[in-house]
Amino acid sequence: MKKIHIVGLGLLGGSFALALKQAKPDLIFTGYDANAKNQADALTLGIIDEACEEPDADTDVIMLATPANTLTGLLLKYLNQIGSNTLIIDFGSTKSKLCKAVANHPKRAQYLSGHPIAGTEYSGPKAAKADLLDKKVFIICEMELTDVHLKGMAYDILEALNMKLRFMDAEEHDRHLAFVSHLSHVSSFMLGKTVLDKMEDERNIFDMAGSGFASTVRLAKSSPAMWAPIMEENKNNILEALSLYISNLSKFRDKIIADDYEGLASDMHKINKIGDILDLGK
Amino acid sequence: MKKIHIVGLGLLGGSFALALKQAKPDLIFTGYDANAKNQADALTLGIIDEACEEPDADTDVIMLATPANTLTGLLLKYLNQIGSNTLIIDFGSTKSKLCKAVANHPKRAQYLSGHPIAGTEYSGPKAAKADLLDKKVFIICEMELTDVHLKGMAYDILEALNMKLRFMDAEEHDRHLAFVSHLSHVSSFMLGKTVLDKMEDERNIFDMAGSGFASTVRLAKSSPAMWAPIMEENKNNILEALSLYISNLSKFRDKIIADDYEGLASDMHKINKIGDILDLGK
């Protein structure tokens, strides 16, 4: 393995390159970003060694790290043009539509469907960090459909990045992510909107943000260019999660209206369990 | 000033004592907690020097740090019994009902209505930390109604604790806090419930929690014994905030249903402004 091409030089693509360069200094990184400023920054920051729209023929791995709604087009385009020794990996937050789109492609075995559970509320190559992926979970979907030799190259990379592998069905992945990740972003954005709509004095928001608001609203800083496409790609699962969330909020509201504070306390006590789950790794 | 009595030896009461002891080592701290285990822990941890249900007659400041729905009763009880040189301060998260309850009390001037914007999702004396209140905002309501000499003692304490004072009308305080703090707790609890209801495999929740879920759901670890009473005390403001939140979530859902991803991206872009506000202090 000697050459990696990255399409999409933002937070994830950039962090991937920075970490892999540290682990494997001999690798050559080429890359492309549709945003010329991002591409220039990625060169300056040493994320890539050379900017080029198309990967060289001797590229071992093409890494797709662009917004979710662009991945199907890019994946089909590169599958159609690559030689038999090249592997394509994607970092998309949704997996089901993508896997279906290439299910019958003659080069399906040259694709590995991945999703690193890592990120921050910031975006672009300047937000990239060499330790972003370190010790994080990397979900692989339909791993049995990827060629075993090419897959070896992917495992080599993921081991160098110190990531923890999990295997999952693509539809199961999207359903889970709608609840555990995508819904959190919607709840956070709408919390931000509700407060901005109502409170005119920004100083007041800032002064009071210590009381839990800062952490619940953190994801509302996230990039719309990344998140609107995720809403599109995972539409049905997100609608299901959002409807259940709204229903739970409405029931909570009904209990306040009914002055059923014992019922609320009992509900909250059960939900406290989430703390034990989040602490599983400690 | 030589003696402080704390009622409620949990996270806030405990952190207050630990910090003030460091700044003023000569002060004597007495205190009481309705939970015998908490009271014993507070003694062991050095939060108080002596446990007693009633403050000594020469107590300078009585600090009330109990759940929101107990404060009115305690405040009235202690106002009725204290001598003219004692000040009562409370740390309650809601201020309006409390201020109204003592508005015509002959000793109203011996009460300072306060609220430290500080906390964690943990509770009890063992969660108390000497630096919890450091550099945090302390909101004072109806400051003009407190006796100027007694108020001097409060300022002396708050300065020793390194807190930043803000002054606010009690009703304005409760309205703002419903949006910036109380709503965040409801959104977080219901997010936790939605995920727990739907995902049976706790390991999956844990593995995927990195993608923003952990920070949005953090407050769902909070104490029901503290939060159910806040829902009760600030009922109308919380209902207003919660209804607006549900309405915003429903509109977001409608845009996903209508495939209006440009509209969603435009909304999210406007909400990104919250990041600038949270960074005001940086």
Coordinates of C-alpha atoms in Angstrom, one line a residue:
Chain A
M1 CA 0.0 0.0 0.0
K2 CA 1.5 3.3 -1.1
K3 CA -1.1 5.8 -2.3
I4 CA -4.4 7.0 -0.8
H5 CA -6.8 9.4 -2.5
I6 CA -9.2 11.4 -0.4
V7 CA -12.4 13.0 -1.8
G8 CA -13.7 15.6 0.7
L9 CA -11.0 17.2 2.7
G10 CA -13.0 18.3 5.7
L11 CA -13.1 17.3 9.3
L12 CA -13.2 13.6 8.8
G13 CA -11.2 13.3 5.6
G14 CA -8.6 15.6 7.0
S15 CA -8.4 13.9 10.4
F16 CA -8.1 10.5 8.7
A17 CA -5.1 11.7 6.6
L18 CA -3.4 13.4 9.6
A19 CA -3.6 10.2 11.7
L20 CA -2.6 7.8 9.0
K21 CA 0.4 9.9 8.0
Q22 CA 1.7 9.7 11.5
A23 CA 1.2 5.9 11.6
K24 CA 2.5 5.3 8.0
P25 CA 4.9 8.1 7.0
D26 CA 5.7 6.6 3.7
L27 CA 2.2 6.7 2.3
I28 CA 1.4 9.3 -0.4
F29 CA -1.8 11.3 0.0
T30 CA -3.6 12.9 -3.0
G31 CA -7.0 14.5 -2.6
Y32 CA -9.8 16.7 -3.9
D33 CA -12.4 19.0 -2.4
A34 CA -15.1 20.7 -4.5
N35 CA -14.5 23.7 -2.3
A36 CA -11.3 25.3 -3.6
K37 CA -10.5 27.0 -0.3
N38 CA -10.8 23.8 1.6
Q39 CA -8.5 22.1 -0.9
A40 CA -5.9 24.8 -0.7
D41 CA -6.1 24.7 3.1
A42 CA -5.7 20.9 3.1
L43 CA -2.5 21.3 1.1
T44 CA -1.1 24.0 3.4
L45 CA -2.0 22.0 6.5
G46 CA -0.2 18.9 5.1
I47 CA -3.3 16.8 4.9
I48 CA -2.6 15.9 1.3
D49 CA 0.7 15.9 -0.6
E50 CA -0.9 16.7 -4.0
A51 CA -4.3 18.1 -5.1
C52 CA -5.9 16.4 -8.0
E53 CA -9.5 15.7 -8.9
E54 CA -8.9 12.2 -10.2
P55 CA -7.0 9.5 -8.4
D56 CA -3.8 8.2 -10.0
A57 CA -4.2 4.7 -11.5
D58 CA -1.9 3.2 -8.8
T59 CA -4.0 4.5 -6.0
D60 CA -4.6 1.7 -3.4
V61 CA -7.5 3.3 -1.5
I62 CA -10.0 6.0 -2.4
M63 CA -11.6 7.4 0.7
L64 CA -14.9 9.2 0.2
A65 CA -15.6 11.8 3.0
T66 CA -18.2 14.1 1.4
P67 CA -21.7 15.0 2.4
A68 CA -24.1 12.0 2.6
N69 CA -26.2 12.9 -0.5
T70 CA -23.1 13.1 -2.8
L71 CA -21.8 9.6 -1.9
T72 CA -23.8 7.4 -4.2
G73 CA -22.8 9.4 -7.3
L74 CA -19.2 9.4 -6.3
L75 CA -19.1 5.8 -5.4
L76 CA -20.6 4.7 -8.7
K77 CA -18.3 7.0 -10.7
Y78 CA -15.1 5.7 -9.0
L79 CA -16.3 2.0 -9.1
N80 CA -16.7 2.4 -12.8
Q81 CA -13.2 3.7 -13.4
I82 CA -10.9 1.9 -11.0
G83 CA -8.6 -1.0 -11.7
S84 CA -8.9 -4.3 -9.8
N85 CA -6.4 -3.5 -7.1
T86 CA -8.1 -0.4 -5.8
L87 CA -10.5 -0.3 -2.8
I88 CA -13.1 2.4 -2.2
I89 CA -14.1 3.2 1.4
D90 CA -16.7 5.7 2.4
F91 CA -17.2 7.6 5.7
G92 CA -20.9 8.4 5.3
S93 CA -23.3 8.7 8.2
T94 CA -26.0 6.7 6.4
K95 CA -25.3 3.4 4.8
S96 CA -28.5 1.7 3.5
K97 CA -29.2 3.7 0.3
L98 CA -25.5 3.5 -0.6
C99 CA -25.3 -0.2 -0.2
K100 CA -28.4 -0.8 -2.2
A101 CA -27.2 1.5 -5.0
V102 CA -24.1 -0.7 -5.6
A103 CA -25.6 -4.1 -4.7
N104 CA -25.5 -5.4 -8.2
H105 CA -22.5 -3.5 -9.4
P106 CA -19.9 -5.8 -11.0
K107 CA -17.2 -4.3 -8.8
R108 CA -19.2 -4.3 -5.5
A109 CA -16.4 -6.3 -3.9
Q110 CA -14.1 -3.3 -4.3
Y111 CA -16.2 -1.2 -1.9
L112 CA -16.1 -1.2 1.9
S113 CA -19.1 0.5 3.6
G114 CA -17.8 2.3 6.7
H115 CA -18.8 4.9 9.3
P116 CA -16.5 6.2 12.0
I117 CA -18.4 7.2 15.1
A118 CA -16.4 10.4 15.6
G119 CA -16.8 14.1 14.9
T120 CA -17.1 17.5 16.5
E121 CA -19.5 20.3 15.9
Y122 CA -16.8 22.0 13.7
S123 CA -16.1 21.3 10.0
G124 CA -13.5 21.9 7.3
P125 CA -9.8 20.9 7.1
K126 CA -8.8 23.4 9.8
A127 CA -11.0 21.5 12.3
A128 CA -9.2 18.2 11.4
K129 CA -7.2 16.6 14.3
A130 CA -4.8 13.7 14.2
D131 CA -6.4 12.2 17.3
L132 CA -10.1 12.5 16.2
L133 CA -10.5 8.9 15.2
D134 CA -8.2 7.4 17.9
K135 CA -9.9 4.6 19.9
K136 CA -13.2 5.4 18.3
V137 CA -15.7 2.9 16.9
F138 CA -15.7 2.2 13.2
I139 CA -18.8 0.5 11.9
I140 CA -18.5 -1.7 8.8
C141 CA -21.7 -2.7 7.0
E142 CA -22.0 -5.8 4.7
M143 CA -18.4 -6.7 5.3
E144 CA -18.9 -10.1 3.7
L145 CA -19.5 -8.4 0.3
T146 CA -16.0 -6.9 0.2
D147 CA -13.1 -8.8 -1.4
V148 CA -11.0 -10.4 1.3
H149 CA -7.6 -9.2 0.0
L150 CA -8.8 -5.6 -0.4
K151 CA -10.5 -5.8 3.0
G152 CA -7.1 -6.7 4.5
M153 CA -5.8 -3.3 3.4
A154 CA -8.7 -1.6 5.1
Y155 CA -8.1 -3.5 8.3
D156 CA -4.4 -2.5 8.1
I157 CA -5.5 1.1 7.9
L158 CA -8.1 0.9 10.7
E159 CA -5.6 -0.9 13.0
A160 CA -3.0 1.8 12.3
L161 CA -5.7 4.4 13.3
N162 CA -6.4 2.5 16.5
M163 CA -10.1 2.2 15.8
K164 CA -12.5 -0.4 17.3
L165 CA -14.4 -2.4 14.6
R166 CA -18.1 -3.2 14.8
F167 CA -20.1 -5.0 12.2
M168 CA -23.7 -4.2 11.4
D169 CA -26.4 -4.7 8.8
A170 CA -26.8 -1.4 6.8
E171 CA -30.5 -1.0 7.5
E172 CA -29.9 -1.7 11.2
H173 CA -27.1 0.9 11.2
D174 CA -29.3 3.6 9.8
R175 CA -32.1 2.9 12.2
H176 CA -29.8 3.0 15.2
L177 CA -28.0 6.1 14.0
A178 CA -31.3 7.9 13.5
F179 CA -32.0 7.5 17.2
V180 CA -28.5 7.8 18.8
S181 CA -27.0 10.5 16.5
H182 CA -29.3 12.1 14.0
L183 CA -32.1 12.8 16.5
S184 CA -29.6 14.4 18.9
H185 CA -28.7 16.9 16.2
V186 CA -32.4 17.8 15.5
S187 CA -33.1 18.1 19.2
S188 CA -30.1 20.4 19.6
F189 CA -30.8 22.6 16.6
M190 CA -34.4 23.0 17.6
L191 CA -33.4 23.8 21.2
G192 CA -31.1 26.5 19.8
K193 CA -33.9 27.9 17.7
T194 CA -36.4 27.9 20.6
V195 CA -34.0 29.9 22.7
L196 CA -33.0 32.3 19.9
D197 CA -36.7 32.9 19.0
K198 CA -37.6 33.8 22.5
M199 CA -34.6 35.5 24.2
E200 CA -33.5 38.8 22.6
D201 CA -30.7 39.6 24.9
E202 CA -27.7 37.4 23.8
R203 CA -25.8 38.3 27.0
N204 CA -28.6 36.7 29.0
I205 CA -28.3 33.5 27.0
F206 CA -24.5 33.5 27.5
D207 CA -24.8 34.2 31.3
M208 CA -27.2 31.3 31.9
A209 CA -25.8 28.8 29.4
G210 CA -23.8 27.1 32.2
S211 CA -26.9 25.4 33.5
G212 CA -26.8 22.6 31.0
F213 CA -27.8 24.5 27.9
A214 CA -24.2 24.6 26.5
S215 CA -23.9 20.9 26.3
T216 CA -27.4 20.2 25.0
V217 CA -27.1 22.8 22.3
R218 CA -23.5 22.1 21.3
L219 CA -24.5 20.2 18.2
A220 CA -26.5 23.2 16.9
K221 CA -23.1 24.5 15.8
S222 CA -22.9 21.7 13.3
S223 CA -22.6 22.2 9.5
P224 CA -25.9 22.5 7.6
A225 CA -24.0 21.3 4.5
M226 CA -23.4 18.0 6.2
W227 CA -26.6 17.6 8.1
A228 CA -29.3 18.6 5.7
P229 CA -28.2 15.7 3.4
I230 CA -28.2 13.3 6.3
M231 CA -31.9 14.2 6.9
E232 CA -32.5 13.5 3.2
E233 CA -30.6 10.2 3.1
N234 CA -32.1 8.8 6.3
K235 CA -35.5 10.4 6.0
N236 CA -37.8 7.6 7.1
N237 CA -35.7 6.5 10.2
I238 CA -35.3 10.1 11.3
L239 CA -39.0 10.8 10.9
E240 CA -39.8 7.8 13.1
A241 CA -37.3 8.9 15.7
L242 CA -38.5 12.5 15.6
S243 CA -42.2 11.4 15.9
L244 CA -41.4 9.3 19.0
Y245 CA -39.4 12.1 20.5
I246 CA -42.3 14.6 20.0
S247 CA -44.7 12.1 21.4
N248 CA -42.6 11.7 24.5
L249 CA -42.2 15.4 24.9
S250 CA -46.0 15.8 24.6
K251 CA -46.6 13.2 27.3
F252 CA -44.2 14.9 29.6
R253 CA -46.0 18.2 29.0
D254 CA -49.4 16.5 29.7
K255 CA -48.0 15.4 33.1
I256 CA -46.9 18.9 34.0
I257 CA -50.3 20.2 33.0
A258 CA -51.9 17.5 35.2
D259 CA -49.5 18.4 38.1
D260 CA -48.4 14.8 38.1
Y261 CA -45.0 15.5 39.5
E262 CA -44.7 12.0 41.1
G263 CA -45.2 10.5 37.6
L264 CA -42.6 12.8 36.2
A265 CA -40.1 11.9 38.9
S266 CA -40.8 8.2 38.3
D267 CA -40.2 8.6 34.6
M268 CA -37.0 10.6 35.2
H269 CA -35.7 8.0 37.6
K270 CA -36.1 5.3 34.9
I271 CA -34.4 7.4 32.3
N272 CA -31.4 8.0 34.7
K273 CA -30.4 4.5 33.6
I274 CA -28.9 6.1 30.5
G275 CA -26.1 7.3 32.7
D276 CA -25.0 3.7 33.5
I277 CA -25.0 2.9 29.8
L278 CA -22.9 5.9 28.9
D279 CA -20.5 4.9 31.6
L280 CA -20.1 1.3 30.3
G281 CA -16.6 2.0 29.1
K282 CA -15.4 3.4 32.3
Chain B
M1 CA -19.2 37.1 60.1
K2 CA -18.4 33.9 61.9
K3 CA -21.1 31.3 61.5
I4 CA -23.0 29.9 58.5
H5 CA -25.8 27.4 58.6
I6 CA -26.6 25.3 55.5
V7 CA -29.9 23.6 55.0
G8 CA -29.6 21.0 52.2
L9 CA -26.1 19.4 52.1
G10 CA -26.1 18.3 48.5
L11 CA -24.1 19.3 45.4
L12 CA -24.7 23.0 45.7
G13 CA -24.8 23.4 49.5
G14 CA -21.7 21.2 49.8
S15 CA -19.8 23.0 47.1
F16 CA -20.6 26.3 48.6
A17 CA -19.3 25.3 52.0
L18 CA -16.1 23.7 50.6
A19 CA -15.2 26.8 48.6
L20 CA -16.0 29.3 51.4
K21 CA -14.0 27.3 53.9
Q22 CA -11.0 27.6 51.7
A23 CA -11.4 31.3 51.3
K24 CA -12.4 32.0 55.0
P25 CA -10.9 29.2 57.2
D26 CA -12.1 30.8 60.4
L27 CA -15.8 30.5 59.6
I28 CA -17.9 27.8 61.4
F29 CA -20.3 25.8 59.3
T30 CA -23.3 24.1 60.8
G31 CA -25.9 22.3 58.7
Y32 CA -28.8 20.0 58.2
D33 CA -30.0 17.5 55.6
A34 CA -33.4 15.7 55.8
N35 CA -31.5 12.7 54.4
A36 CA -29.5 11.3 57.3
K37 CA -27.0 9.6 55.0
N38 CA -26.3 12.9 53.2
Q39 CA -25.9 14.7 56.5
A40 CA -23.5 12.0 57.8
D41 CA -21.5 12.2 54.6
A42 CA -21.3 16.0 54.8
L43 CA -19.8 15.7 58.3
T44 CA -17.3 13.1 57.1
L45 CA -16.3 15.1 54.1
G46 CA -15.7 18.2 56.2
I47 CA -18.5 20.2 54.5
I48 CA -20.0 21.1 57.9
D49 CA -18.3 21.2 61.3
E50 CA -21.5 20.3 63.2
A51 CA -24.8 18.8 62.3
C52 CA -27.9 20.4 63.8
E53 CA -31.4 20.9 62.6
E54 CA -31.8 24.4 63.9
P55 CA -29.2 27.2 63.4
D56 CA -27.6 28.7 66.5
A57 CA -28.9 32.1 67.5
D58 CA -25.6 33.7 66.5
T59 CA -25.7 32.4 63.0
D60 CA -24.8 35.1 60.5
V61 CA -26.1 33.5 57.3
I62 CA -28.6 30.7 56.7
M63 CA -28.1 29.2 53.3
L64 CA -31.1 27.2 51.8
A65 CA -30.0 24.7 49.2
T66 CA -32.9 22.2 49.1
P67 CA -35.2 21.2 46.3
A68 CA -37.3 24.1 44.8
N69 CA -40.6 23.0 46.2
T70 CA -39.4 23.0 49.8
L71 CA -37.9 26.5 49.8
T72 CA -41.0 28.6 50.5
G73 CA -41.8 26.7 53.6
L74 CA -38.2 26.8 54.9
L75 CA -37.8 30.5 54.1
L76 CA -41.0 31.4 56.0
K77 CA -40.0 29.2 58.9
Y78 CA -36.5 30.7 59.3
L79 CA -37.6 34.3 58.7
N80 CA -40.1 33.9 61.5
Q81 CA -37.5 32.7 64.0
I82 CA -34.3 34.6 63.2
G83 CA -32.9 37.6 65.0
S84 CA -32.3 40.9 63.3
N85 CA -28.6 40.3 62.4
T86 CA -29.2 37.1 60.4
L87 CA -29.4 36.9 56.6
I88 CA -31.1 34.1 54.7
I89 CA -30.0 33.3 51.2
D90 CA -31.4 30.7 48.9
F91 CA -29.9 28.9 45.9
G92 CA -33.2 27.9 44.3
S93 CA -33.5 27.5 40.5
T94 CA -36.9 29.3 40.5
K95 CA -37.4 32.7 42.1
S96 CA -40.8 34.2 41.4
K97 CA -43.1 32.2 43.7
L98 CA -40.5 32.5 46.5
C99 CA -40.2 36.2 46.2
K100 CA -44.0 36.6 46.1
A101 CA -44.5 34.4 49.2
V102 CA -42.3 36.7 51.4
A103 CA -43.2 40.0 49.7
N104 CA -45.1 41.3 52.7
H105 CA -43.2 39.6 55.4
P106 CA -42.0 42.0 58.1
K107 CA -38.5 40.6 57.8
R108 CA -38.4 40.6 54.0
A109 CA -35.2 42.7 54.1
Q110 CA -33.4 39.8 55.8
Y111 CA -33.7 37.6 52.7
L112 CA -31.5 37.6 49.6
S113 CA -33.0 35.8 46.6
G114 CA -30.1 34.1 44.7
H115 CA -29.4 31.5 42.0
P116 CA -25.9 30.3 41.1
I117 CA -25.7 29.2 37.5
A118 CA -23.6 26.1 38.2
G119 CA -24.2 22.5 38.6
T120 CA -23.4 19.1 37.2
E121 CA -25.6 16.1 36.4
Y122 CA -24.6 14.5 39.8
S123 CA -26.1 15.2 43.2
G124 CA -25.4 14.7 46.9
P125 CA -22.6 15.8 49.1
K126 CA -20.1 13.4 47.5
A127 CA -20.6 15.2 44.2
A128 CA -19.7 18.6 45.9
K129 CA -16.5 20.3 44.6
A130 CA -14.7 23.3 46.0
D131 CA -14.4 24.8 42.5
L132 CA -18.0 24.3 41.3
L133 CA -19.0 27.9 41.9
D134 CA -15.7 29.5 40.9
K135 CA -16.1 32.2 38.2
K136 CA -19.8 31.2 37.7
V137 CA -22.7 33.7 37.4
F138 CA -24.8 34.4 40.5
I139 CA -28.1 35.9 39.8
I140 CA -29.7 38.1 42.5
C141 CA -33.4 39.0 42.2
E142 CA -35.1 42.0 43.9
M143 CA -31.7 43.0 45.4
E144 CA -33.2 46.4 46.4
L145 CA -35.4 44.7 48.9
T146 CA -32.6 43.3 51.0
D147 CA -31.2 45.3 53.9
V148 CA -28.0 47.1 52.8
H149 CA -25.9 45.9 55.8
L150 CA -26.9 42.3 55.5
K151 CA -26.4 42.5 51.7
G152 CA -22.8 43.5 52.4
M153 CA -22.3 40.2 54.1
A154 CA -23.6 38.4 51.0
Y155 CA -21.4 40.4 48.7
D156 CA -18.4 39.5 50.9
I157 CA -19.3 35.8 50.6
L158 CA -19.9 36.0 46.8
E159 CA -16.6 37.8 46.3
A160 CA -14.7 35.2 48.3
L161 CA -16.3 32.6 46.1
N162 CA -15.2 34.5 43.0
M163 CA -18.7 34.6 41.5
K164 CA -19.9 37.1 38.9
L165 CA -23.1 39.0 40.0
R166 CA -26.0 39.6 37.7
F167 CA -29.2 41.4 38.8
M168 CA -32.6 40.4 37.4
D169 CA -36.3 40.7 38.0
A170 CA -37.7 37.4 39.6
E171 CA -40.3 36.8 36.9
E172 CA -37.8 37.6 34.1
H173 CA -35.4 35.2 35.8
D174 CA -37.9 32.3 35.8
R175 CA -38.9 32.9 32.2
H176 CA -35.3 32.9 31.0
L177 CA -34.3 29.9 33.0
A178 CA -37.3 27.9 31.6
F179 CA -35.8 28.4 28.2
V180 CA -32.1 28.2 28.8
S181 CA -31.9 25.6 31.6
H182 CA -35.2 23.8 32.4
L183 CA -36.1 23.1 28.7
S184 CA -32.6 21.6 28.2
H185 CA -33.3 19.1 31.0
V186 CA -36.7 18.1 29.6
S187 CA -35.2 17.7 26.0
S188 CA -32.4 15.6 27.4
F189 CA -34.6 13.4 29.5
M190 CA -37.0 12.8 26.6
L191 CA -34.1 12.1 24.3
G192 CA -32.8 9.5 26.7
K193 CA -36.3 8.0 27.0
T194 CA -36.8 7.8 23.2
V195 CA -33.5 6.0 22.7
L196 CA -34.1 3.6 25.7
D197 CA -37.6 2.8 24.4
K198 CA -36.4 1.9 21.0
M199 CA -32.9 0.4 21.3
E200 CA -32.8 -2.9 23.2
D201 CA -29.1 -3.5 22.9
E202 CA -27.3 -1.3 25.4
R203 CA -24.0 -2.0 23.9
N204 CA -25.2 -0.5 20.6
I205 CA -26.2 2.7 22.4
F206 CA -22.8 2.9 24.1
D207 CA -20.9 2.2 20.9
M208 CA -22.7 4.9 19.0
A209 CA -23.0 7.5 21.8
G210 CA -19.9 9.3 20.6
S211 CA -21.7 10.9 17.7
G212 CA -23.2 13.8 19.8
F213 CA -25.6 11.7 21.8
A214 CA -23.5 11.7 25.0
S215 CA -23.5 15.5 25.3
T216 CA -27.2 16.0 24.4
V217 CA -28.3 13.3 26.8
R218 CA -25.9 14.2 29.7
L219 CA -28.6 16.0 31.7
A220 CA -30.8 12.9 31.7
K221 CA -28.6 11.7 34.5
S222 CA -29.9 14.6 36.7
S223 CA -31.7 14.0 40.0
P224 CA -35.5 13.6 39.7
A225 CA -35.7 14.8 43.4
M226 CA -34.4 18.1 42.3
W227 CA -36.0 18.4 38.8
A228 CA -39.6 17.3 39.4
P229 CA -40.0 20.2 41.9
I230 CA -38.5 22.7 39.4
M231 CA -41.2 21.6 36.9
E232 CA -43.8 22.3 39.6
E233 CA -42.4 25.6 40.7
N234 CA -41.9 27.0 37.2
K235 CA -44.8 25.2 35.6
N236 CA -46.2 28.0 33.3
N237 CA -42.9 29.1 31.9
I238 CA -41.8 25.6 31.3
L239 CA -45.0 24.8 29.5
E240 CA -44.5 27.8 27.3
A241 CA -40.9 26.8 26.4
L242 CA -41.9 23.2 25.9
S243 CA -44.8 24.0 23.6
L244 CA -42.6 26.2 21.5
Y245 CA -40.0 23.5 21.3
I246 CA -42.5 20.9 20.3
S247 CA -43.8 23.3 17.7
N248 CA -40.3 23.9 16.2
L249 CA -39.7 20.2 16.1
S250 CA -43.0 19.6 14.3
K251 CA -42.1 22.2 11.7
F252 CA -38.7 20.6 11.2
R253 CA -40.4 17.3 10.7
D254 CA -42.8 18.8 8.2
K255 CA -39.9 20.1 6.2
I256 CA -38.3 16.6 6.1
I257 CA -41.7 15.2 5.0
A258 CA -41.9 17.8 2.2
D259 CA -38.3 17.0 1.2
D260 CA -37.5 20.7 1.8
Y261 CA -33.8 20.2 2.5
E262 CA -32.8 23.7 1.4
G263 CA -35.3 25.1 3.9
L264 CA -33.8 22.9 6.6
A265 CA -30.2 23.9 5.7
S266 CA -31.2 27.6 5.7
D267 CA -32.9 27.2 9.2
M268 CA -29.8 25.3 10.5
H269 CA -27.5 28.0 9.2
K270 CA -29.4 30.7 11.1
I271 CA -29.3 28.6 14.3
N272 CA -25.5 28.2 14.0
K273 CA -25.5 31.7 15.5
I274 CA -25.9 30.1 18.9
G275 CA -22.2 29.0 18.6
D276 CA -21.1 32.7 18.5
I277 CA -23.2 33.4 21.6
L278 CA -21.8 30.5 23.6
D279 CA -18.3 31.7 22.6
L280 CA -18.9 35.2 23.8
G281 CA -16.7 34.7 26.8
K282 CA -13.8 33.4 24.8

